PDB file of C-alpha atoms and ligand atoms in Angstrom:
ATOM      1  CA  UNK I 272       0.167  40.924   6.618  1.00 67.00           C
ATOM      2  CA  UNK I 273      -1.013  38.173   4.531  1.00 85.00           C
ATOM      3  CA  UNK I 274      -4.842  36.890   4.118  1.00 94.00           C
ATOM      4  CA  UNK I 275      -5.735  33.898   4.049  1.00 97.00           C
ATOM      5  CA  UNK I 276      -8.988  32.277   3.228  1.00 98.00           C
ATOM      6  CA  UNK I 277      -9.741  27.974   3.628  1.00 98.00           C
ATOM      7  CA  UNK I 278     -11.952  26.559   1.432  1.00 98.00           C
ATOM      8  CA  UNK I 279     -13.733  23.566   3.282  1.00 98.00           C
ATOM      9  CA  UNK I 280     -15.766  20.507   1.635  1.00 98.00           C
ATOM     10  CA  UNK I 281     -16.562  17.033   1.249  1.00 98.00           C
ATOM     11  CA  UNK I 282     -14.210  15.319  -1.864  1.00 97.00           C
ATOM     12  CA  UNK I 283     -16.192  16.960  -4.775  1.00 97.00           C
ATOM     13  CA  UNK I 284     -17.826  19.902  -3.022  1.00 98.00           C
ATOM     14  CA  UNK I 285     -16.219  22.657  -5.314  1.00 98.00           C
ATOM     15  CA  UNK I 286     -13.147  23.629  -3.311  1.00 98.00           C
ATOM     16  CA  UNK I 287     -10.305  23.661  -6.197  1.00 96.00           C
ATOM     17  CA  UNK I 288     -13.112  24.626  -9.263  1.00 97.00           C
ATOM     18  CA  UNK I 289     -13.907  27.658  -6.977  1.00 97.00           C
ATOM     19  CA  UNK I 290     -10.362  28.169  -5.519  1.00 97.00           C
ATOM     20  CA  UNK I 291      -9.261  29.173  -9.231  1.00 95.00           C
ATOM     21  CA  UNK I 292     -12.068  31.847  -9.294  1.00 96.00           C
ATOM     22  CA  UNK I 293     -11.231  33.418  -6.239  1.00 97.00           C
ATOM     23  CA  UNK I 294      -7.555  33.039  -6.777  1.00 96.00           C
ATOM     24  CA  UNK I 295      -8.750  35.110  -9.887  1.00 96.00           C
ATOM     25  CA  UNK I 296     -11.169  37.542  -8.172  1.00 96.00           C
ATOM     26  CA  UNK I 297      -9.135  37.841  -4.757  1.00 95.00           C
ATOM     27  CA  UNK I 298      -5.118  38.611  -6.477  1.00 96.00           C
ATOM     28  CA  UNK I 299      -3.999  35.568  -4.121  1.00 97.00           C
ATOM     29  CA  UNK I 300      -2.459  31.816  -5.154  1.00 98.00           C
ATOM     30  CA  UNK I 301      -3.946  28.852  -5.115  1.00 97.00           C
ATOM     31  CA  UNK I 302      -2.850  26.175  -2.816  1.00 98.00           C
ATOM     32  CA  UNK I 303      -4.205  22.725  -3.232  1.00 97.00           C
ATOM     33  CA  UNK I 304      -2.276  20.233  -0.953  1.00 98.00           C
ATOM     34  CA  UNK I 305      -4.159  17.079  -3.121  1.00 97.00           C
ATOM     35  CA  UNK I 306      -1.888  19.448  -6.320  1.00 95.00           C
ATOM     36  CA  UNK I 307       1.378  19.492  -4.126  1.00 97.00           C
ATOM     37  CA  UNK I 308       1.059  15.836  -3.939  1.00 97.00           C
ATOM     38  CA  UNK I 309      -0.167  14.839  -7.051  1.00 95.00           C
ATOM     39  CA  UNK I 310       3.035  17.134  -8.259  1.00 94.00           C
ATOM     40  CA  UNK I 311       5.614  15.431  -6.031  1.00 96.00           C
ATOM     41  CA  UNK I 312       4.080  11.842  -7.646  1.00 94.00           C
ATOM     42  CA  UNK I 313       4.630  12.997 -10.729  1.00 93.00           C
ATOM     43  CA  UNK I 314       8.126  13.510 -10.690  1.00 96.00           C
ATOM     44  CA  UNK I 315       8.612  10.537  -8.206  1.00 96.00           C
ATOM     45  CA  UNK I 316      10.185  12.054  -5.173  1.00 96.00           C
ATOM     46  CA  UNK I 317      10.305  10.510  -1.883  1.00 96.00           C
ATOM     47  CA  UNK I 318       7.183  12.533  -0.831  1.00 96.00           C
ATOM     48  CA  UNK I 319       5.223  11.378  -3.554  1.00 96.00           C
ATOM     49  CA  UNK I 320       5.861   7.612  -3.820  1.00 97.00           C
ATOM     50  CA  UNK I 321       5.089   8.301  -0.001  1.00 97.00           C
ATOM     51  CA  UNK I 322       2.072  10.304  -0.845  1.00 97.00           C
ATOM     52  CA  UNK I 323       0.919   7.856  -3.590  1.00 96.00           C
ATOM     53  CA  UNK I 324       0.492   4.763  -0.635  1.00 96.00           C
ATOM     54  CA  UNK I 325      -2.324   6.619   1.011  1.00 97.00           C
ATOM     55  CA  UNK I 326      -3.645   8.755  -2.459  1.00 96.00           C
ATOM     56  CA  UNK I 327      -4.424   5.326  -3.961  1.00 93.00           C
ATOM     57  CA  UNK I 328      -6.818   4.007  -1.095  1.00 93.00           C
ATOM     58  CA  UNK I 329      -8.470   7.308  -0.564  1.00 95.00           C
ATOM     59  CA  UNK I 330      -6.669   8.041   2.665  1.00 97.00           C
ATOM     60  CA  UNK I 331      -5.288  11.010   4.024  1.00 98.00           C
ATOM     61  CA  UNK I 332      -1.191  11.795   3.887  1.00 98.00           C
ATOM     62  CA  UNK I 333       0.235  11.623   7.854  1.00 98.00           C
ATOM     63  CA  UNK I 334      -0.019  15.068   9.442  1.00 98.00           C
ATOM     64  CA  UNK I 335       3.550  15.522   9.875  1.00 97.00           C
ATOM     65  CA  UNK I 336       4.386  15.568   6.154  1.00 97.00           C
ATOM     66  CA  UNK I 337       1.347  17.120   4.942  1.00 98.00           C
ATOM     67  CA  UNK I 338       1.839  20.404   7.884  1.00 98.00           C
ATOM     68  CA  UNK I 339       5.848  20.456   6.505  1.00 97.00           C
ATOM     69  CA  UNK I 340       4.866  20.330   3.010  1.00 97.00           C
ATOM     70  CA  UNK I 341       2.168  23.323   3.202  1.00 98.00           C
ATOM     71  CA  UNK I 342       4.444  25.353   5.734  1.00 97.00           C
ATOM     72  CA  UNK I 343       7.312  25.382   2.864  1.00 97.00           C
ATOM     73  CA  UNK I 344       5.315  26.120   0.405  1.00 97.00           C
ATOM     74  CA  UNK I 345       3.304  29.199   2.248  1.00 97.00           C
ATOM     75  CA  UNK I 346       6.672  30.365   2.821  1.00 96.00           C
ATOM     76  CA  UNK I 347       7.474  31.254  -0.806  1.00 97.00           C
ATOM     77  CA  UNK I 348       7.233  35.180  -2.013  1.00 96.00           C
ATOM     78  CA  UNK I 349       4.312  34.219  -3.600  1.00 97.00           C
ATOM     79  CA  UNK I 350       2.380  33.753  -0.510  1.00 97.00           C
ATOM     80  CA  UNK I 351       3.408  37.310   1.392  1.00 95.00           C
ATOM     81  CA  UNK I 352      -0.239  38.434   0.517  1.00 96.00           C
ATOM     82  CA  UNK I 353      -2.136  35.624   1.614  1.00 97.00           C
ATOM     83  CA  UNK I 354      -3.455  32.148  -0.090  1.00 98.00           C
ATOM     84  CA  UNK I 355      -6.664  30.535  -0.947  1.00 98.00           C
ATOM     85  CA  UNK I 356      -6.057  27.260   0.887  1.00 98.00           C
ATOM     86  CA  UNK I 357      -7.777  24.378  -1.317  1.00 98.00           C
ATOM     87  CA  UNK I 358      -8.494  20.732   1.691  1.00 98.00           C
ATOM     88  CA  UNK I 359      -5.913  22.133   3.595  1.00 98.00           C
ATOM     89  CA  UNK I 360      -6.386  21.587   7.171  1.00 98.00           C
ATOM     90  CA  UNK I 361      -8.638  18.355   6.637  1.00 98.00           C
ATOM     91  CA  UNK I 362      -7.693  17.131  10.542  1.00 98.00           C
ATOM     92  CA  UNK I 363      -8.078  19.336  13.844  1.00 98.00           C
ATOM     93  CA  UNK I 364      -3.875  18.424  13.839  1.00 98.00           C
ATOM     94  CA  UNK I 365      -3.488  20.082  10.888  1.00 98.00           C
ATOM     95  CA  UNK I 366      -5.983  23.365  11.521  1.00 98.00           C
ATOM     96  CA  UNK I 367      -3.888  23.775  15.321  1.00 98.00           C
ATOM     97  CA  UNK I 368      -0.796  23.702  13.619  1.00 98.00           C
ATOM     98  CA  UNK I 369      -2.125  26.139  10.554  1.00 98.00           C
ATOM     99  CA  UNK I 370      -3.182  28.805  13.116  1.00 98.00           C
ATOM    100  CA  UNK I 371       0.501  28.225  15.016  1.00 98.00           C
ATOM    101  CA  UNK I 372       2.195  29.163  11.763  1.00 98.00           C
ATOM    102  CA  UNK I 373      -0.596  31.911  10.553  1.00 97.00           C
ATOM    103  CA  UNK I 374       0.363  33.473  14.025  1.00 97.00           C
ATOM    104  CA  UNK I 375       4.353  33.366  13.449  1.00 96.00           C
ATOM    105  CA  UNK I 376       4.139  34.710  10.107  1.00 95.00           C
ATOM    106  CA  UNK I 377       1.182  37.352  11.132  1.00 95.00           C
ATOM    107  CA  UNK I 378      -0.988  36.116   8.819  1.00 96.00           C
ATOM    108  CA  UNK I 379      -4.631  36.586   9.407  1.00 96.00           C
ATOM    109  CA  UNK I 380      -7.160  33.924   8.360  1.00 97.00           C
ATOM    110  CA  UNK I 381      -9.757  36.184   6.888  1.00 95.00           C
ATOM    111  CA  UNK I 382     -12.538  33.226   6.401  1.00 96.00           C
ATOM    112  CA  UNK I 383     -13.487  29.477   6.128  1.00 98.00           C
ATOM    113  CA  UNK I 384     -15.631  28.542   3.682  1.00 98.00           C
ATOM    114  CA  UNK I 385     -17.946  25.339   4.156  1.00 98.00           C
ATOM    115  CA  UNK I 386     -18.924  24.657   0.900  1.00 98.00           C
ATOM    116  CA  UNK I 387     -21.683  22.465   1.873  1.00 98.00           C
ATOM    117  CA  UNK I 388     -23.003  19.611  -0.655  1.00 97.00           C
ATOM    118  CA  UNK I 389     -25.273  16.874  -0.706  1.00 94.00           C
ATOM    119  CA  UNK I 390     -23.727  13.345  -0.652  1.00 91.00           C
ATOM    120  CA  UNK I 391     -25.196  11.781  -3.781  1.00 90.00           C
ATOM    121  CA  UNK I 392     -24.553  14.801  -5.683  1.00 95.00           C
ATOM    122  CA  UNK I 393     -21.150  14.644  -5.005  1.00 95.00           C
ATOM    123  CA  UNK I 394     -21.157  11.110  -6.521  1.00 94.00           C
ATOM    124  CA  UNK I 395     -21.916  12.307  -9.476  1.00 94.00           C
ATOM    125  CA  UNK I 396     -19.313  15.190  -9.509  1.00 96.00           C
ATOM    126  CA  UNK I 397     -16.683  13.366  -8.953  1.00 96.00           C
ATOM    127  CA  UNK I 398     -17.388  10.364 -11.435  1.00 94.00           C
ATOM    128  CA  UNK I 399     -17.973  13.213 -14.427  1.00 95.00           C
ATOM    129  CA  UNK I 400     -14.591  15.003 -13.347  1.00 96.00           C
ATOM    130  CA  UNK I 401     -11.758  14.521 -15.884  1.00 96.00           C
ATOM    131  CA  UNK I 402      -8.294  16.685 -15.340  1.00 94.00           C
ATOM    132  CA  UNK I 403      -5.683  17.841 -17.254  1.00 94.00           C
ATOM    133  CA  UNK I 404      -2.854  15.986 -16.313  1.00 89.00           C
ATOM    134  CA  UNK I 405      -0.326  18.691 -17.501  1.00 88.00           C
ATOM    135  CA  UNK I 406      -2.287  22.468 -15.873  1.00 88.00           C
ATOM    136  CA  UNK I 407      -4.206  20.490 -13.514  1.00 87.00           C
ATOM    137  CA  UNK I 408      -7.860  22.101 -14.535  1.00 92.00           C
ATOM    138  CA  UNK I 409     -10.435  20.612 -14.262  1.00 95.00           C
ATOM    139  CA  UNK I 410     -13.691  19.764 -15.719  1.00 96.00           C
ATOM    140  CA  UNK I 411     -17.053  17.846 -15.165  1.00 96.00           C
ATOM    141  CA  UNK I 412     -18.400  16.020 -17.986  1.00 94.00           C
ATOM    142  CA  UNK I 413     -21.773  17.669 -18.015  1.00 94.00           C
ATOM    143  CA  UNK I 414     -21.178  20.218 -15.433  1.00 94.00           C
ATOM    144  CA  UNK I 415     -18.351  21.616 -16.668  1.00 94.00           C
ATOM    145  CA  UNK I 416     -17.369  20.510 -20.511  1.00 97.00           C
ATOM    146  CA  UNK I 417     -14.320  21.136 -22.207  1.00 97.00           C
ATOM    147  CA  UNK I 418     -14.944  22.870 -25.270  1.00 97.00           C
ATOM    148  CA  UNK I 419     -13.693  19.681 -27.323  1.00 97.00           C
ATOM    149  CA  UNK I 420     -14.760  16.407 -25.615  1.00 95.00           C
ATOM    150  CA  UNK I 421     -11.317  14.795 -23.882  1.00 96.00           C
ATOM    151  CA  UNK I 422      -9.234  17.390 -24.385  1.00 97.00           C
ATOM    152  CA  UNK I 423      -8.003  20.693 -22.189  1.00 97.00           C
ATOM    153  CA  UNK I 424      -9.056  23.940 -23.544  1.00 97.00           C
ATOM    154  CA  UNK I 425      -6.166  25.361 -21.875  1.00 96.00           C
ATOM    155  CA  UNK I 426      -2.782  22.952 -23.128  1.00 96.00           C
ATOM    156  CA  UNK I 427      -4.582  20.851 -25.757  1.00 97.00           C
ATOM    157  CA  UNK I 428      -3.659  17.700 -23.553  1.00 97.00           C
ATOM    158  CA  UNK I 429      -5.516  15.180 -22.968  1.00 97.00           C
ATOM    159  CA  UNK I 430      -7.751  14.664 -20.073  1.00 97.00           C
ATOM    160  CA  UNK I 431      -7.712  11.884 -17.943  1.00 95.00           C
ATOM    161  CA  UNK I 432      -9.768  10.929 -15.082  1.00 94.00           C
ATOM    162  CA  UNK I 433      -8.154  10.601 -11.509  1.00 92.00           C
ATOM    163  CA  UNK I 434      -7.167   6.961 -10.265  1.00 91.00           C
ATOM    164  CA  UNK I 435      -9.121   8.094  -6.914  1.00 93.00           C
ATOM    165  CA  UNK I 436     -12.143   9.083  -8.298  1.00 92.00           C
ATOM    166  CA  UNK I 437     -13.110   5.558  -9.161  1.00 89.00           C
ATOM    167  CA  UNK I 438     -16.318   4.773  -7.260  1.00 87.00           C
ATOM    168  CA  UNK I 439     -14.451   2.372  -4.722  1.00 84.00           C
ATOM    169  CA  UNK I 440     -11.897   5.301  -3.722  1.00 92.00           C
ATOM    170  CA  UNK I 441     -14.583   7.850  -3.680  1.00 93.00           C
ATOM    171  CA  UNK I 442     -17.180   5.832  -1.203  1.00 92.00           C
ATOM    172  CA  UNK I 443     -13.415   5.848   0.866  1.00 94.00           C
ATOM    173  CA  UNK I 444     -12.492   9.613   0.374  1.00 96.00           C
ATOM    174  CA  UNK I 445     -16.230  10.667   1.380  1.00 96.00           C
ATOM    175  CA  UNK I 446     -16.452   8.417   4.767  1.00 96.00           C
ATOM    176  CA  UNK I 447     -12.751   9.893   5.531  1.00 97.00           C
ATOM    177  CA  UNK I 448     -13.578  13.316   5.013  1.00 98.00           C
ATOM    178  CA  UNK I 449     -17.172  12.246   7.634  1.00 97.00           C
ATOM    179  CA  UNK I 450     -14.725  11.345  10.651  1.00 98.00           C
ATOM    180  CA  UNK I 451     -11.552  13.069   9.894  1.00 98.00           C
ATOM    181  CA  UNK I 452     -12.454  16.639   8.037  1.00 98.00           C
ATOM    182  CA  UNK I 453     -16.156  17.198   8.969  1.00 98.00           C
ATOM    183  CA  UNK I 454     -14.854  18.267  12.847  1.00 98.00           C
ATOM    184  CA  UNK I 455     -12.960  20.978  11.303  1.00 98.00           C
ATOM    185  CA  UNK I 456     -16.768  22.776  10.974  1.00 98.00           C
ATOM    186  CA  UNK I 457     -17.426  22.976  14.578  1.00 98.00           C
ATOM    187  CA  UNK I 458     -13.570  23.798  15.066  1.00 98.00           C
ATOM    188  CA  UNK I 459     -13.919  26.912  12.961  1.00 98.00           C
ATOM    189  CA  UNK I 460     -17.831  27.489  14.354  1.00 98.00           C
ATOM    190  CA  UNK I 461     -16.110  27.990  17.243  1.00 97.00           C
ATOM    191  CA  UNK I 462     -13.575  30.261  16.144  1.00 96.00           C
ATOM    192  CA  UNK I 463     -16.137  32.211  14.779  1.00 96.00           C
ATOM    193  CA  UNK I 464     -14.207  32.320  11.112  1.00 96.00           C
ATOM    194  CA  UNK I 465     -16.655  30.002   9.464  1.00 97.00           C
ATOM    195  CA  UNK I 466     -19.050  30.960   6.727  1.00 97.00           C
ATOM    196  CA  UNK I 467     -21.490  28.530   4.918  1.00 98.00           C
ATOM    197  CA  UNK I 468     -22.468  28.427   1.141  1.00 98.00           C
ATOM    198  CA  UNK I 469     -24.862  26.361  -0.766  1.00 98.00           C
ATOM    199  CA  UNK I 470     -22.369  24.570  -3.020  1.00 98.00           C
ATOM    200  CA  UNK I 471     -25.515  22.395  -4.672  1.00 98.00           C
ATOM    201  CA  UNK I 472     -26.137  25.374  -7.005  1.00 97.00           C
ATOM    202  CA  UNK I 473     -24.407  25.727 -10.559  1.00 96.00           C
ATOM    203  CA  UNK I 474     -20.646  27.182 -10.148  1.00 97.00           C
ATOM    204  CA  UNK I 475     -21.239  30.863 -11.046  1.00 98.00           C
ATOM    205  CA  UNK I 476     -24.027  30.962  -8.609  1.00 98.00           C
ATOM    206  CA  UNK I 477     -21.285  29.407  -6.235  1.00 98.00           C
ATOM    207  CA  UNK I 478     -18.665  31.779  -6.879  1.00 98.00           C
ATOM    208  CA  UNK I 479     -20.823  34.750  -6.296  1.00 97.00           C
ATOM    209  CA  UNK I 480     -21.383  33.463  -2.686  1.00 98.00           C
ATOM    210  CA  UNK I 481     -17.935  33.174  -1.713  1.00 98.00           C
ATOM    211  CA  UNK I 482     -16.975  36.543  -3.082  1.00 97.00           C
ATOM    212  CA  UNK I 483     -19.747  38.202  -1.315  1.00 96.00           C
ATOM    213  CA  UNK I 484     -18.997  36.352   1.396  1.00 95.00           C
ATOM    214  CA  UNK I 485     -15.305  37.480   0.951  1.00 92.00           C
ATOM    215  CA  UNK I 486     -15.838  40.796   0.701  1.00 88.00           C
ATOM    216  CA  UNK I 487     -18.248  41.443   2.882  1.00 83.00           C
ATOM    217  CA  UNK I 488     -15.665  39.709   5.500  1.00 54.00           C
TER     218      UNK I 488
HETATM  219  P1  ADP O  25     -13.059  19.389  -4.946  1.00 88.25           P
HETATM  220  O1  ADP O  25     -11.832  20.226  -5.238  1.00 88.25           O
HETATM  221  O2  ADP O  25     -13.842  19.937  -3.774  1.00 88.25           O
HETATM  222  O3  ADP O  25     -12.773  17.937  -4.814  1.00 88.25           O
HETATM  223  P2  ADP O  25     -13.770  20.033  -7.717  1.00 88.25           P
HETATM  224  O4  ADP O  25     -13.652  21.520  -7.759  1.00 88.25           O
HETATM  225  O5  ADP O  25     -12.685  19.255  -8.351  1.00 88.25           O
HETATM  226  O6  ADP O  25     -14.021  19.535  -6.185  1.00 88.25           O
HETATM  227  O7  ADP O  25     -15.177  19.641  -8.372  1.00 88.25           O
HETATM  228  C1  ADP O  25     -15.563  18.274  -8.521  1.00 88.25           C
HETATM  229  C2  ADP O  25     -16.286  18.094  -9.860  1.00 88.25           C
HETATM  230  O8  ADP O  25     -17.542  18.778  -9.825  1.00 88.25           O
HETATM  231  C3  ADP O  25     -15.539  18.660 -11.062  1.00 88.25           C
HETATM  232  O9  ADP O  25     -15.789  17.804 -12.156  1.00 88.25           O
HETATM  233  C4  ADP O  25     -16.169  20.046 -11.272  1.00 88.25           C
HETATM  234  O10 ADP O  25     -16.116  20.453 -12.638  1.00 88.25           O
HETATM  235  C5  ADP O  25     -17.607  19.806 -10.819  1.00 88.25           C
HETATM  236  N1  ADP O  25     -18.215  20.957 -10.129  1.00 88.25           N
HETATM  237  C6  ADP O  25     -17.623  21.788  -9.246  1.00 88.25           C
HETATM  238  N2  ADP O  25     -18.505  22.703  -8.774  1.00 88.25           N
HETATM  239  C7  ADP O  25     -19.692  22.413  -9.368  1.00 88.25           C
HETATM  240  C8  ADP O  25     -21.002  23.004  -9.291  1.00 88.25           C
HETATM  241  N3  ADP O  25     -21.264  24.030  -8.481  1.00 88.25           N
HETATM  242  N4  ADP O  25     -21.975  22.445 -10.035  1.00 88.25           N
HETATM  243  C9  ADP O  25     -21.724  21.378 -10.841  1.00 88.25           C
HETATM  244  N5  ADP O  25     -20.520  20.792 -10.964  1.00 88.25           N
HETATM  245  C10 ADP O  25     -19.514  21.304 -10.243  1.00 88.25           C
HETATM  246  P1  AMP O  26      -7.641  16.366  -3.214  1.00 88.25           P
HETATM  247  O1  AMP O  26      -6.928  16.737  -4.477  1.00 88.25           O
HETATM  248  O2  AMP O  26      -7.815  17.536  -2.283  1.00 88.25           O
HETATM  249  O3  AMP O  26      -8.932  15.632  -3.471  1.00 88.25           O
HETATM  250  O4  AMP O  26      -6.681  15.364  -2.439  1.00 88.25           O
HETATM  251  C1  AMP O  26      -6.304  14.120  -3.002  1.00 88.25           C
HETATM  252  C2  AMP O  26      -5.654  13.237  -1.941  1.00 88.25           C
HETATM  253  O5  AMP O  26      -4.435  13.851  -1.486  1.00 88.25           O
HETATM  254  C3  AMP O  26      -6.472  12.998  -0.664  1.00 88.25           C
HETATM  255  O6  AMP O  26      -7.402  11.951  -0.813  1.00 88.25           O
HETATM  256  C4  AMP O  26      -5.361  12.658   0.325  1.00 88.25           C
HETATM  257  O7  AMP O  26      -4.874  11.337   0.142  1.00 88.25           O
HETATM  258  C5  AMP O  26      -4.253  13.615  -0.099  1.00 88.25           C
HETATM  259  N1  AMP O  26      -4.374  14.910   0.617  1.00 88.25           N
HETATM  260  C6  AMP O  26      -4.663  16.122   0.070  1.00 88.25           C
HETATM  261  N2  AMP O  26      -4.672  17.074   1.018  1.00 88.25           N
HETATM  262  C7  AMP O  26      -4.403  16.468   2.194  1.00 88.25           C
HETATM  263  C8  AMP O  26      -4.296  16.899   3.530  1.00 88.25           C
HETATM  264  N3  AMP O  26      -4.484  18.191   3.871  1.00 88.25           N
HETATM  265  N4  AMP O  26      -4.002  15.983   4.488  1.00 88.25           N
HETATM  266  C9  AMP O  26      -3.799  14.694   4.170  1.00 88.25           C
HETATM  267  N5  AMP O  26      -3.908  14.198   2.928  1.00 88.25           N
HETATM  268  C10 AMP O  26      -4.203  15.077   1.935  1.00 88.25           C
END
């Protein structure tokens, strides 16, 4: 039976920089929807010229594609252990239809982590982050600093900054995530599966949260 553990947070909160620790930590795979797409764009399919029309203004993917999308990918080999889910569910559509699936598959959704952040702070995160466009890591430019400025320490490419983290998109993405994600913390309040970390503090002190929080689960 698989475990699975949702990482939950404003655009800029933490959830993929801390997904790849736990993925780390926990033996499980990381699964970032916002990857899946920004994969699918990259080698043009249907789903990600689709994808691209809603990336580009900061709004979310329809349900329907997005639930079909994550259900095929949880269904690979990879997955028979569990997943760190990285802003997927980001609608009450998307959680109900997560906790259908978890239930056909027996999966168990160990916890949900609200990784809660102030609003200006993540601003600033996500104007300093720059990503590799070829591994996908990513970096802050203070925060979080490649060891050679503009360059991944991981593939040697070069970093870029994501089209939707320009300040227009962002001030989009954050008021999104306020009326279409920020339900989901009641949802799972009420579910009793919801743990909170302070995700204003530096990223190891972040990371040691979660795991407690993990394994104390
Ligand atoms: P999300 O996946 O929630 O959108 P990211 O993990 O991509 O967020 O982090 C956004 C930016 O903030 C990145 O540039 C990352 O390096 C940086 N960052 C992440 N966690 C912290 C932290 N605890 N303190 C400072 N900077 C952080
Ligand atoms: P992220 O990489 O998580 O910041 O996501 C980037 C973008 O991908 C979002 O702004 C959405 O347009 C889209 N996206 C990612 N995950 C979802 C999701 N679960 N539902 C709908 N759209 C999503």
């Amino acid at each position: 039976m698989g475990e699975f553990v949702i990482l939950l947070g404003a655009p800029g909160a933490g959830k993929g920089t801390q997904a790849v620790r736990l993925s780390a930590e926990l033996g499980l795979p990381h699964i970032s929807s916002g990857d899946i797409f920004r994969e699918h764009l990259k080698k043009k399919t249907q789903l990600g010229m689709l994808a691209q029309t809603f990336m580009d203004k900061g709004q979310l993917v329809p349900d329907d594609v997005t639930i079909e999308m994550i259900k095929e990918r949880l269904l690979k080999p990879d997955c028979a252990n569990g997943a760190i889910l990285d802003g997927f569910p980001r609608t009450p559509f998307q959680a109900d239809a997560l906790l259908e699936f978890l239930a056909v598959i027996h999966g168990k959704l160990q916890m949900v982590a609200y990784i809660k952040v102030p609003a200006h702070i993540l601003v600033e995160r996500l104007s300093g982050r720059w990503t590799c466009p070829q591994c996908g890591r990513v970096y802050h430019i203070s925060h979080n600093p490649p060891r050679e400025a503009g360059i991944c320490d991981d593939d040697g490419s070069t970093l870029h900054q994501r089209p939707d983290d320009l300040p227009e998109t962002v001030e989009n993405r954050i008021a999104v995530y306020h009326q279409q994600t920020s339900p989901l913390i009641e949802y799972f309040q009420k579910l009793a599966l919801l743990v909170e970390v302070d995700g204003s503090l530096g990223i190891d002190d972040v990371t040691e949260q979660l795991l407690s929080k993990a394994r104390g689960s």
